[in-house]
Coordinates of C-alpha atoms in Angstrom, one line a residue:
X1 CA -24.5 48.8 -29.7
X2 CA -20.7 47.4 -29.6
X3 CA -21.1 43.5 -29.0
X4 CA -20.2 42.2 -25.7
X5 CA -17.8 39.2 -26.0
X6 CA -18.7 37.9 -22.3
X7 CA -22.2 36.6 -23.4
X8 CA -20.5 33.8 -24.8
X9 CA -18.9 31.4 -22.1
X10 CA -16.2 28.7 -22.5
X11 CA -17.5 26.0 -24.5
X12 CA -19.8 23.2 -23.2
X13 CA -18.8 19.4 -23.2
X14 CA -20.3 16.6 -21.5
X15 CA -19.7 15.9 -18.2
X16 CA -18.2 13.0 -19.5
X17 CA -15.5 14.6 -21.9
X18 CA -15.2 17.0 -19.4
X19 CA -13.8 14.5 -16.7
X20 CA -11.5 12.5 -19.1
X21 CA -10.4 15.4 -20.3
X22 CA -9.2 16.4 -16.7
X23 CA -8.1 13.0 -15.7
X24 CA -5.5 13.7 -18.6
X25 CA -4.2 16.2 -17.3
X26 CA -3.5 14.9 -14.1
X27 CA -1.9 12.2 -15.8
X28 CA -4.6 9.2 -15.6
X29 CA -3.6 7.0 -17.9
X30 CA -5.9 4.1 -17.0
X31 CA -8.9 2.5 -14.6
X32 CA -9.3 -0.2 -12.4
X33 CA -12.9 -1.5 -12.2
X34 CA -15.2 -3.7 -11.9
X35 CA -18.2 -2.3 -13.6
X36 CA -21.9 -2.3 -13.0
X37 CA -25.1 -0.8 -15.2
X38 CA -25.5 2.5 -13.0
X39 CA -21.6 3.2 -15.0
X40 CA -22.3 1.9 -18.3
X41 CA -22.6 6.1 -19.6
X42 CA -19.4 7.0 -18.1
X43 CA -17.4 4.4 -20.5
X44 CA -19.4 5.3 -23.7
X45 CA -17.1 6.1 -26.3
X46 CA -14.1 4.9 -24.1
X47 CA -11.5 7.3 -25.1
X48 CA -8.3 5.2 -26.7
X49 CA -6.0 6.6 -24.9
X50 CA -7.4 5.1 -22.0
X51 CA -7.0 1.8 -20.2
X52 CA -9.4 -0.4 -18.2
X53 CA -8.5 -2.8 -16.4
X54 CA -10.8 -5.1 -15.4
X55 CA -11.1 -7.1 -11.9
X56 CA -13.5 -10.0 -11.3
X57 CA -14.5 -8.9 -7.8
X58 CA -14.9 -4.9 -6.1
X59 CA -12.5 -5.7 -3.4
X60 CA -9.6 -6.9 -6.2
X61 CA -10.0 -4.1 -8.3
X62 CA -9.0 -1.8 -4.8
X63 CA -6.1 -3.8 -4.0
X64 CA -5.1 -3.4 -7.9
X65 CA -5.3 0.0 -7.9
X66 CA -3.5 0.5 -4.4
X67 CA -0.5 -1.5 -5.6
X68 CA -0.2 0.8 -8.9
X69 CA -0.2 3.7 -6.7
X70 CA 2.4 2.4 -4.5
X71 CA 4.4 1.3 -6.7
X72 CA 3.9 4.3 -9.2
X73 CA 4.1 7.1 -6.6
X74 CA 0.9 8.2 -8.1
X75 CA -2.5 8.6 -7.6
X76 CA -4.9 5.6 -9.0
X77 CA -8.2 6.0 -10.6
X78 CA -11.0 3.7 -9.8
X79 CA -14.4 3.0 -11.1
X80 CA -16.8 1.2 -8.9
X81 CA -20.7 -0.4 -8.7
X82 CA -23.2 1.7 -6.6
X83 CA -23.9 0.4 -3.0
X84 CA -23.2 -3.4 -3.1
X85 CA -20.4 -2.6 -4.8
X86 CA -18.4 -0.4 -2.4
X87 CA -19.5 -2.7 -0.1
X88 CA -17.9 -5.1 -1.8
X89 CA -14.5 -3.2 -1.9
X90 CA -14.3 -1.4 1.6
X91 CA -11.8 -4.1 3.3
X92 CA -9.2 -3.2 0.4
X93 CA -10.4 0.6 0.6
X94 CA -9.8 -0.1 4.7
X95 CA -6.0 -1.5 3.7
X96 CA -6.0 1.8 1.0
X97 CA -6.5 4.1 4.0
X98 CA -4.2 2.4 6.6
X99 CA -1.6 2.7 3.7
X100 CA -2.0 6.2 3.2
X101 CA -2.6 5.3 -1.6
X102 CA -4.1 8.3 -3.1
X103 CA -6.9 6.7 -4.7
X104 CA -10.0 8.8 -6.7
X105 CA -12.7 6.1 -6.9
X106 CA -15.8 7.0 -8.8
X107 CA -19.3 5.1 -7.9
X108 CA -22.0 4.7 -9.8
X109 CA -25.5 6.2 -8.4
X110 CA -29.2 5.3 -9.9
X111 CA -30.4 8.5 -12.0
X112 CA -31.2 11.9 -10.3
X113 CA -35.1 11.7 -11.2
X114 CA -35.7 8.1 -9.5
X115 CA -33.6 9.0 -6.1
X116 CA -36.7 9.9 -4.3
X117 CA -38.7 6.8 -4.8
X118 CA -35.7 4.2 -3.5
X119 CA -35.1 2.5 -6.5
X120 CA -33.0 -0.9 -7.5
X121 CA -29.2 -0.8 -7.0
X122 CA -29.4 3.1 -5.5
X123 CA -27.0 3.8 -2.6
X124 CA -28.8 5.3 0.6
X125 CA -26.1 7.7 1.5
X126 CA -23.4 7.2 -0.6
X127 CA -20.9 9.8 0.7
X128 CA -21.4 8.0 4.6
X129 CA -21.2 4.6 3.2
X130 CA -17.0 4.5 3.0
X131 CA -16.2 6.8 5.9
X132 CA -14.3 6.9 8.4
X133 CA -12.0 4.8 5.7
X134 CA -11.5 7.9 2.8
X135 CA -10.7 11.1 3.8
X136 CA -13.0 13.1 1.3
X137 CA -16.6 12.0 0.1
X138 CA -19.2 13.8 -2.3
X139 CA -22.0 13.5 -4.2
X140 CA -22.2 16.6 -6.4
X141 CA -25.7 18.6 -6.0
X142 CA -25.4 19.1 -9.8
X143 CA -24.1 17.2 -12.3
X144 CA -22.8 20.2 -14.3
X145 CA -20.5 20.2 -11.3
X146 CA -19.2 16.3 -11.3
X147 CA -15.7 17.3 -12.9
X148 CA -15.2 20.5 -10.1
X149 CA -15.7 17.2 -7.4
X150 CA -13.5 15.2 -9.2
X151 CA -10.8 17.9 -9.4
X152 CA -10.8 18.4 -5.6
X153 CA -11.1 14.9 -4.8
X154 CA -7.9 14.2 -6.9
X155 CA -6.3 17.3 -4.6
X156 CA -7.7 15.7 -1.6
X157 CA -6.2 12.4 -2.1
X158 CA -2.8 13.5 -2.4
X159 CA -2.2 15.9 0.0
X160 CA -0.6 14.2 3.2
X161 CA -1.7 12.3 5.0
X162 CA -2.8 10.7 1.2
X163 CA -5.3 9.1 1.1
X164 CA -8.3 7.5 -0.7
X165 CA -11.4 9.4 -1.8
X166 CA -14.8 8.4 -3.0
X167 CA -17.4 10.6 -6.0
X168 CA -20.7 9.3 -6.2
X169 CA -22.2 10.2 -10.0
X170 CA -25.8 9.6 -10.9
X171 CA -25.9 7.8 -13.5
X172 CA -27.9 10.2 -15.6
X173 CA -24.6 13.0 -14.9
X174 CA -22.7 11.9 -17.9
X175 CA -24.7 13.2 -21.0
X176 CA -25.3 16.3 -19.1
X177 CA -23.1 19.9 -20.6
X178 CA -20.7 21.3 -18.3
X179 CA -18.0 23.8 -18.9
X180 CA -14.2 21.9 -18.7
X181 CA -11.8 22.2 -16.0
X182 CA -8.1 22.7 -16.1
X183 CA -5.9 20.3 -14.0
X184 CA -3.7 22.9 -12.3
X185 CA -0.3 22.3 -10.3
X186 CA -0.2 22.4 -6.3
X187 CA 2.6 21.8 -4.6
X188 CA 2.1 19.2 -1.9
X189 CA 4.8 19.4 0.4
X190 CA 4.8 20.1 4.2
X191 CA 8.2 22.1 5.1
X192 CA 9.2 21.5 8.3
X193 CA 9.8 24.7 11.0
X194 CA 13.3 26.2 11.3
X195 CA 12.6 25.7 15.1
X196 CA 11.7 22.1 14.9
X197 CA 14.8 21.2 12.4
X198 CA 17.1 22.8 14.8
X199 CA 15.5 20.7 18.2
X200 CA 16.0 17.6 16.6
X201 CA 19.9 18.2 15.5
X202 CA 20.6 19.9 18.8
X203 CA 19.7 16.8 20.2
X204 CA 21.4 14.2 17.9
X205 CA 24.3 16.2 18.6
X206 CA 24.2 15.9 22.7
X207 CA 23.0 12.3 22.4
X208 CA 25.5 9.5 23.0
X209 CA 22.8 6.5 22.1
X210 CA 20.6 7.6 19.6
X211 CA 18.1 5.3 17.4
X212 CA 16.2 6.1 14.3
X213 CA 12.5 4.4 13.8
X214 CA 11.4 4.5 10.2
X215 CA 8.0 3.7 8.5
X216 CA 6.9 3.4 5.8
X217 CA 6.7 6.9 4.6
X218 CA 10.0 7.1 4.5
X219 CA 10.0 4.9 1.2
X220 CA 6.9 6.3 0.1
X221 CA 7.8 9.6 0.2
X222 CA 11.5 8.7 -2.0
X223 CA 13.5 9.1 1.2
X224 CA 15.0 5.7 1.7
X225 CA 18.1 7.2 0.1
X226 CA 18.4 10.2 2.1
X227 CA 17.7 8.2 5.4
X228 CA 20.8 6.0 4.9
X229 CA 22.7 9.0 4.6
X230 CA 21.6 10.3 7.5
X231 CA 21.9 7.0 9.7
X232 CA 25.3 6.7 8.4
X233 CA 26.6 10.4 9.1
X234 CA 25.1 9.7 12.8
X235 CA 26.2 6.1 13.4
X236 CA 22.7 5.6 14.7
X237 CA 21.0 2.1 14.7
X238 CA 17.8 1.7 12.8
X239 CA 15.1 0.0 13.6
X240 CA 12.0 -0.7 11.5
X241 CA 8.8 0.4 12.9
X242 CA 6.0 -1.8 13.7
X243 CA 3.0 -2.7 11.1
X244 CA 5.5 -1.5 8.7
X245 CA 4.3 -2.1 4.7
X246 CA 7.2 -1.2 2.9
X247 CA 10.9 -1.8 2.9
X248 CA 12.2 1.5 4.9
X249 CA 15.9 0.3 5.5
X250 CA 18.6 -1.7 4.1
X251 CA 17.8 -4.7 5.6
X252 CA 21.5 -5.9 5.6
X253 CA 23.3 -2.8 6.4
X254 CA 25.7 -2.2 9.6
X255 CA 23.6 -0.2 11.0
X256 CA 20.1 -2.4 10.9
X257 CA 19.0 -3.6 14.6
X258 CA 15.6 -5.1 12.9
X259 CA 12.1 -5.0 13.4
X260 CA 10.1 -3.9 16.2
X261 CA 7.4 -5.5 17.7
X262 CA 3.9 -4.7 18.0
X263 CA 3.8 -4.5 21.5
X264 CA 4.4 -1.9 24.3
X265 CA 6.9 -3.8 26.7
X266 CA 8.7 -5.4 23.7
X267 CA 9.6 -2.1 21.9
X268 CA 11.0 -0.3 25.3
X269 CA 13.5 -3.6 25.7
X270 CA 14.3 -3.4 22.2
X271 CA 15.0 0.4 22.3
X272 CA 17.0 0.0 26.1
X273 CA 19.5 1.6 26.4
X274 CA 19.2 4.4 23.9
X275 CA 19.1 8.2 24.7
X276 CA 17.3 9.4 22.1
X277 CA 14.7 7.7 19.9
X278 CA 13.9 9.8 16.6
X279 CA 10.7 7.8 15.1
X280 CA 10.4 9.1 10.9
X281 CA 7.3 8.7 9.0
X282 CA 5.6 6.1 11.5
X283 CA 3.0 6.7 13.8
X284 CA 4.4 5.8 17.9
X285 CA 3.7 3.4 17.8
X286 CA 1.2 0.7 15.9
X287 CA 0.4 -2.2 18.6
X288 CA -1.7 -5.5 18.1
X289 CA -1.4 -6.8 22.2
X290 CA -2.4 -4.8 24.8
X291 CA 0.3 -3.6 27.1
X292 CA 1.4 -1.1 30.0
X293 CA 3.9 0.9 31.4
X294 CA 5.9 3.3 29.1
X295 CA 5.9 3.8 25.6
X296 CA 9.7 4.6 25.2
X297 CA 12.9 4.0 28.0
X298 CA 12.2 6.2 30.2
X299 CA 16.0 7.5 29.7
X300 CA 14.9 8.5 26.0
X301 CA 14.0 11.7 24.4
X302 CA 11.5 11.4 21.3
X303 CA 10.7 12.8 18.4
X304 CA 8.3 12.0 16.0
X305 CA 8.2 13.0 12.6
X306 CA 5.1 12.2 10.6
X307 CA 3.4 13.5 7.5
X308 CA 0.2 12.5 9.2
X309 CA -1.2 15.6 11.8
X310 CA -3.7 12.7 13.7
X311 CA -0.7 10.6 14.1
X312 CA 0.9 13.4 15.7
X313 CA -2.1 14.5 17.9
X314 CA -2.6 11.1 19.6
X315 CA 1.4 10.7 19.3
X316 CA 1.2 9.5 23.7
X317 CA 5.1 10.9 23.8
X318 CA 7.9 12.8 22.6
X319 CA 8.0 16.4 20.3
X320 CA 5.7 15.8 16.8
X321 CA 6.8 17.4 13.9
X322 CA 4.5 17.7 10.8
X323 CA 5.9 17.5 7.5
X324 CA 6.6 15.6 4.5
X325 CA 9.3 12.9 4.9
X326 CA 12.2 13.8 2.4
X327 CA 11.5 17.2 3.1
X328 CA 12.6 16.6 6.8
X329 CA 15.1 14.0 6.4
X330 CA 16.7 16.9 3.8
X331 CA 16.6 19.6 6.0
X332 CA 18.6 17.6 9.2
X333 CA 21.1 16.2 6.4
X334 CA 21.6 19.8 6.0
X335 CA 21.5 20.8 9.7
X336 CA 23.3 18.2 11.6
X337 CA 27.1 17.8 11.0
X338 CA 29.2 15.0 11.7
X339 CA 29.6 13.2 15.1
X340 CA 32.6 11.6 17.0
X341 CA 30.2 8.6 18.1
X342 CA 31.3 5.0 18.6
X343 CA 29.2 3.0 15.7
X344 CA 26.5 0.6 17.0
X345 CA 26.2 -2.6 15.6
X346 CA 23.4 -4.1 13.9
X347 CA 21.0 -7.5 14.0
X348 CA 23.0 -10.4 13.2
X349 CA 22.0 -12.8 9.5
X350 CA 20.9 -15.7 10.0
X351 CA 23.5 -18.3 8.6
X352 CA 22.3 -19.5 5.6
X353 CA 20.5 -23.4 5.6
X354 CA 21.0 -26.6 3.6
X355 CA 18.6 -27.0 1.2
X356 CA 18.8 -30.9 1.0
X357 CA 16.3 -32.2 3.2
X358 CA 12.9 -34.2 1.4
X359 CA 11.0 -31.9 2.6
X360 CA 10.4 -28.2 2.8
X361 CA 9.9 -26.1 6.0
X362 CA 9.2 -22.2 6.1
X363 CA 13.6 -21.6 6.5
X364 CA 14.0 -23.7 3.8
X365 CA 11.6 -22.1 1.5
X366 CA 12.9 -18.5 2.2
X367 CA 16.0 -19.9 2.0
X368 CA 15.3 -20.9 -1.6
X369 CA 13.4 -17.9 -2.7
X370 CA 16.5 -15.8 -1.4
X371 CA 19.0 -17.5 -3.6
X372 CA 16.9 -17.7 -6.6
X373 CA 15.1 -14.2 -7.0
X374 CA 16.2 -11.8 -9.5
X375 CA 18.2 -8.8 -8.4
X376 CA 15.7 -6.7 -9.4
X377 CA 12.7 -8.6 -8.1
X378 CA 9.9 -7.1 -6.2
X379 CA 8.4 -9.2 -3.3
X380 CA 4.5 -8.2 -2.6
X381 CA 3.4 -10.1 0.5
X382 CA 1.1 -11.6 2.5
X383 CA 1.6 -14.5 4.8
X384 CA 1.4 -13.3 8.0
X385 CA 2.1 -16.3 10.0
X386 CA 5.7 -16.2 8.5
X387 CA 6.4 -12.8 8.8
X388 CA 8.8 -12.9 11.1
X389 CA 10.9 -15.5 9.1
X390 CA 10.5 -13.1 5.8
X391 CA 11.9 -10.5 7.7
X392 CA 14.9 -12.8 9.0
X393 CA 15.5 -14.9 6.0
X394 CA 14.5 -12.4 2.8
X395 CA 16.1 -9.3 3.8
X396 CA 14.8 -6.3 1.4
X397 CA 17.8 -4.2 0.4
X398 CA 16.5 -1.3 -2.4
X399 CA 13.5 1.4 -2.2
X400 CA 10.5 -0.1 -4.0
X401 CA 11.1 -3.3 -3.2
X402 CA 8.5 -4.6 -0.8
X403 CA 4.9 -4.1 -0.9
X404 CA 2.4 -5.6 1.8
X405 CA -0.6 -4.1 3.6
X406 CA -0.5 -2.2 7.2
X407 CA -3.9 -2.9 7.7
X408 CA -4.0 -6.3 8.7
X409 CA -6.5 -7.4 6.4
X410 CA -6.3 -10.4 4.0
X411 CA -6.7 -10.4 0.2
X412 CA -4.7 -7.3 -0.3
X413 CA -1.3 -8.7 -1.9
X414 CA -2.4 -10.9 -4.4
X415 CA -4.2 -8.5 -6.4
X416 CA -2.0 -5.7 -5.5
X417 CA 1.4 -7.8 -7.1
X418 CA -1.2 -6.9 -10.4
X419 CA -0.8 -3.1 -9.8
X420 CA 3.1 -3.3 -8.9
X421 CA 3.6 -5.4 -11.7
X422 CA 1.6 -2.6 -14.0
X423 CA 3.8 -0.1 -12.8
X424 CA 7.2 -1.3 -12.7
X425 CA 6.7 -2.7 -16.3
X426 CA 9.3 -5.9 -16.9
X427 CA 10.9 -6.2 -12.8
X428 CA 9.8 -10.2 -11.8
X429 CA 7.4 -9.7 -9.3
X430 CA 7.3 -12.3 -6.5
X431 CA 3.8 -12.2 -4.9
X432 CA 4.5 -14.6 -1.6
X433 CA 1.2 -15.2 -0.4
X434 CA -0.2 -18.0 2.5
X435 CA -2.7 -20.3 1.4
X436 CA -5.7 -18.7 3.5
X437 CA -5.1 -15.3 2.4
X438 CA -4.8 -16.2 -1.3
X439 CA -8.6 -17.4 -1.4
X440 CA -9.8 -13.9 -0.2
X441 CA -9.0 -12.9 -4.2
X442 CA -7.4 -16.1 -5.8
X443 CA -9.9 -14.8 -8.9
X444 CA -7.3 -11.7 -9.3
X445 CA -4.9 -14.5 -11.4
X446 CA -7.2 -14.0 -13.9
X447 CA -6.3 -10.3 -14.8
X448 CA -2.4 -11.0 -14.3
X449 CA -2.6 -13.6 -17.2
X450 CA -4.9 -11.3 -19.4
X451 CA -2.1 -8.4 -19.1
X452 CA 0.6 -11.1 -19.5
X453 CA 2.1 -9.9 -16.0
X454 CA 5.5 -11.6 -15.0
X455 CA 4.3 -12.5 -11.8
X456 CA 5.5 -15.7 -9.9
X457 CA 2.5 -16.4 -7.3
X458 CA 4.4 -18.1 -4.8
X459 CA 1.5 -19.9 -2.2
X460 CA 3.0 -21.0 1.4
X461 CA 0.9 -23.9 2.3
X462 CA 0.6 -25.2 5.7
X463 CA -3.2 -25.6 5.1
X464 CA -4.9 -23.0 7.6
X465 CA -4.7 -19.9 9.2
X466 CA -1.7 -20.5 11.7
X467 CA -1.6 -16.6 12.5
X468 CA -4.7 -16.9 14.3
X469 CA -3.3 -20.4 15.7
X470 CA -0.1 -18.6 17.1
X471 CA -2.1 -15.5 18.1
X472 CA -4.4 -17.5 20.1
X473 CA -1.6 -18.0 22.3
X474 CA -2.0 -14.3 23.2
X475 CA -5.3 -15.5 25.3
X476 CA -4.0 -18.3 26.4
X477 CA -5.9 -20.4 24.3
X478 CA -4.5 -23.8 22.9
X479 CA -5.5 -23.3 19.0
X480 CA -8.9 -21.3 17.1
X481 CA -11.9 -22.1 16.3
X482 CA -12.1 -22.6 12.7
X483 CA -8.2 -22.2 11.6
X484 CA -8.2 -25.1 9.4
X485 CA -7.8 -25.2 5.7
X486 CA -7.8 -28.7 3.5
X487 CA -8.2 -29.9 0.4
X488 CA -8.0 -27.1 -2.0
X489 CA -5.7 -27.1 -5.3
X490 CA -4.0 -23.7 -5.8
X491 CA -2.4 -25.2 -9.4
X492 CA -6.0 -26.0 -10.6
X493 CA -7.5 -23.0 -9.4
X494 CA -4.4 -21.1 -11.2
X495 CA -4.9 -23.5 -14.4
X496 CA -8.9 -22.5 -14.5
X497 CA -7.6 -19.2 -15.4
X498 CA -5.3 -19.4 -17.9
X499 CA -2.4 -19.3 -15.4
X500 CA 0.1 -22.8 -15.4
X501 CA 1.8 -23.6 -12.2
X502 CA 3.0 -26.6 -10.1
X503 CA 2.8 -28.0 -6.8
X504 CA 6.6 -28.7 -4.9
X505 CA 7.3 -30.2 -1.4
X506 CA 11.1 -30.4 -1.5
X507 CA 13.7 -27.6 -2.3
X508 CA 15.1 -28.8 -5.1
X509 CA 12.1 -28.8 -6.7
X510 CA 11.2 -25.3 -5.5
X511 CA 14.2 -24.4 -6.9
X512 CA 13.6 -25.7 -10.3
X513 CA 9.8 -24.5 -10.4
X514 CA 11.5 -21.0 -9.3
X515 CA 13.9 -20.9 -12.3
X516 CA 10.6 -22.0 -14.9
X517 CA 8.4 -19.3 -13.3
X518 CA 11.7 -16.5 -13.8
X519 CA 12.0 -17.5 -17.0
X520 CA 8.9 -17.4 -18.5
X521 CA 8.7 -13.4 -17.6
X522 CA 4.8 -14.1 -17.5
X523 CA 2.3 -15.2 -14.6
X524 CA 3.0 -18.8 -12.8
X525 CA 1.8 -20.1 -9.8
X526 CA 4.2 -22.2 -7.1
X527 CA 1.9 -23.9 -4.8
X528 CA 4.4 -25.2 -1.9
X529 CA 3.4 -27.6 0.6
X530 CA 5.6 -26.9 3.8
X531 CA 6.0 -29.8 6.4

């Protein structure tokens, strides 16, 4: 009887080699985590080729991760305790979600055979426990299949709308034989229609007042580039679209008119007067007040072009168009020709401010930071009460510049500065975070200093949450409940980990503790005390 070669199947690994050996290929290089016993199995033998990187709290390692895709343009892999721990990290998997970072997080599970009885550190329902934030969750049925889940949550997390994704493994999964699988190619972009290319050109050719919105995804998806073409062959005014959490625009170019705001009536004055308002990867729009009336002057046609097909289904307004960002923004550079249109003009800079007063204000500070930075500094932030100012007095001028979270949630930036810095190996990363947000993960210093990351942690100080102060003003309330911050030393806590720094209250010496943190190309903490 003629032997039959298909008795003998590829050959078995573990489910372990198995899933490293896929994580290669889809170019894992490294993982952020915080570990915990139910994932002890899935680090035996940590392959060399491989980097952990370690986080001293769930909700750090996240934010870590997050900034590495960001910055990277790639997706991050993350390793994370059973229940407690997700639960730990869901506000930075919230921020992960809101910012649209392909994240494949892996969660440890208490072995198969104990399930049924309840046991210690188990997760109840592991794949409900991070929803609605991640767009894909599983706990395999076998573990043979473990490395088939991880393979389609990798796919899952980077088609758009990208997004994290979660993969519960039993703990007993790792030493069990499964069969490898290949990383294989997709192509992830969303082409936008002949018919909806055409609509959109038609009508920046007819319009005599026409205004571009931009998010976020235009940087994300390497359009920033393309976008200034395109403003510039149209002589349209640009405006930054609200909850914004990169740097979309030139921030000094002719044709900037600034930031909107994050309420109804305040984005129809800001957008008076135009005829057309073409909104590009940003939902229409993000508000924080309530409001009422119209979304957009009533005398404006909209279109909305997102990557995101439930940003376009609740989009209240206007034509959607669903597709990835460059892809569009490529396709109308293509379509639309030059116009005979009067240019707009811009926001107006700030003059710049004398820097010789004894003490330091917000203006001041900026005004500092701005003349000190590197050229090719990144600024990852998170000081919401002086938003506005950054926006006014640190202008962002290149793609990949500016990192912060659209969520809303605090402890996000600090750690993520580690990510940025991890992927943009040797730019100065400036990580401009307010005193109250920096204690939400103050602990994430210690992993910048023990991967020698050249980041400056600049702390604005004013000694409590003065977002929620001016935001009380929104209900008419004089001040918050519980808004206070005193007494804490952000040098010391940065000294208990390794990390030197200094405490200024004038701009000259913020200046000078600048030019020591630049220089040293490795972490330092500037606590400043504004007045």
């Amino acid at each position: 009887m003629p032997s039959n070669s298909c008795e003998h199947g590829p050959e078995l690994v573990t489910v372990r080699e198995a899933s490293f050996h896929l994580f290669r290929g889809l170019g894992f290089d490294r993982i952020f985590g915080n570990p915990g016993s139910t994932e002890l199995p899935m680090f035996r033998d940590f392959p060399p080729d491989f980097r952990y990187v370690l986080g001293l709290s769930e909700c750090g390692v996240v934010a870590m991760a997050d900034g590495y895709a960001q910055a990277s343009g790639r997706a991050a892999l993350v390793n994370l305790h059973s229940a407690a721990g997700v639960g730990h990290a869901m506000g930075s998997i919230f921020t992960a979600y809101r910012n649209a970072t392909p994240l494949v997080i892996t969660a440890g599970q208490q072995a198969r055979s104990m399930l049924p009885f309840e046991p210690y550190l188990y997760s109840m329902q592991p794949t409900e426990l991070p929803r609605p934030y991640v767009k894909w969750s599983c706990e395999p049925a076998r573990a043979q299949d473990v490395p088939l889940a991880l393979a389609r949550a990798y796919r899952t997390a980077m088609q758009y709308p990208r997004g994290p994704v979660l993969v519960s493994v039993p703990v007993d999964d790792w030493d069990v034989t499964t069969s490898p699988v290949p990383a294989r190619e997709m192509d992830f972009t969303l082409r936008p229609s002949r018919t909806s290319i055409t609509a959109i050109a038609d009508a920046l050719q007819a319009s005599r007042r026409p205004v571009f919105v931009v998010g976020s995804e235009v940087d994300r998806d390497g359009a920033w580039h393309r976008m200034v073409q395109l403003a510039e062959q149209q002589n349209a005014l640009v405006w930054v679209a609200p909850a914004s959490s990169r740097c979309c625009f030139p921030e000094n170019h002719r044709l900037f008119a600034g930031f909107l705001p994050r309420s109804r009536e305040g984005i129809v004055a800001a957008l008076a007067g135009s005829d057309l308002v073409v909104v590009v990867g940003a939902p229409l729009f993000t508000y924080h007040v309530e409001g009422a009336g119209p979304h957009t002057p009533a005398s404006a046609a909209v279109f909305h072009v997102t990557d995101d097909p439930n940003a376009a289904a609740w989009c209240p307004v206007g034509t959607s168009v669903i597709a990835s960002i460059r892809s569009a923004v490529d396709e109308l550079l293509a379509t639309c020709g030059p116009v005979d249109r009067t240019a707009q003009k811009g926001r107006i800079m700030p003059s710049p401010i004398g820097i010789r007063e004894a003490v330091i204000d917000v203006a001041s500070m900026l005004q500092v930071l701005a003349d000190c930075r590197p050229e090719d500094s990144i600024i990852v932030e998170e000081a919401p009460s002086i938003r506005g100012d950054i926006q006014e007095r640190l202008p962002c001028l290149r793609p990949g510049s500016f990192f912060t979270a659209s969520s809303g949630g605090l402890g996000y930036s600090l750690p993520a500065s580690i990510g940025v810095a991890m992927a943009r190996p040797g730019a100065p990363i400036i990580a401009l975070i307010g005193d109250g947000s920096s204690m939400y993960s103050i602990q994430a210093i210690w992993t910048a200093v023990e991967h020698d990351l050249p980041i400056t942690f600049v702390i604005a100080n004013n000694r409590g949450y003065s977002a929620l102060k001016k935001f009380a003003r929104v209900f008419g309330m004089d001040g918050a409940l519980g808004s206070d911050i005193r007494g804490i030393d952000f040098v010391a806590l940065a000294q208990g980990q390794g990390c030197d720094g200094e405490r200024v209250s004038d701009p000259e010496a913020l200046e000078r503790a600048l030019g020591t943190a630049f220089a040293r190309k490795a972490p330092y903490l500037v606590e400043v005390v504004l007045a």
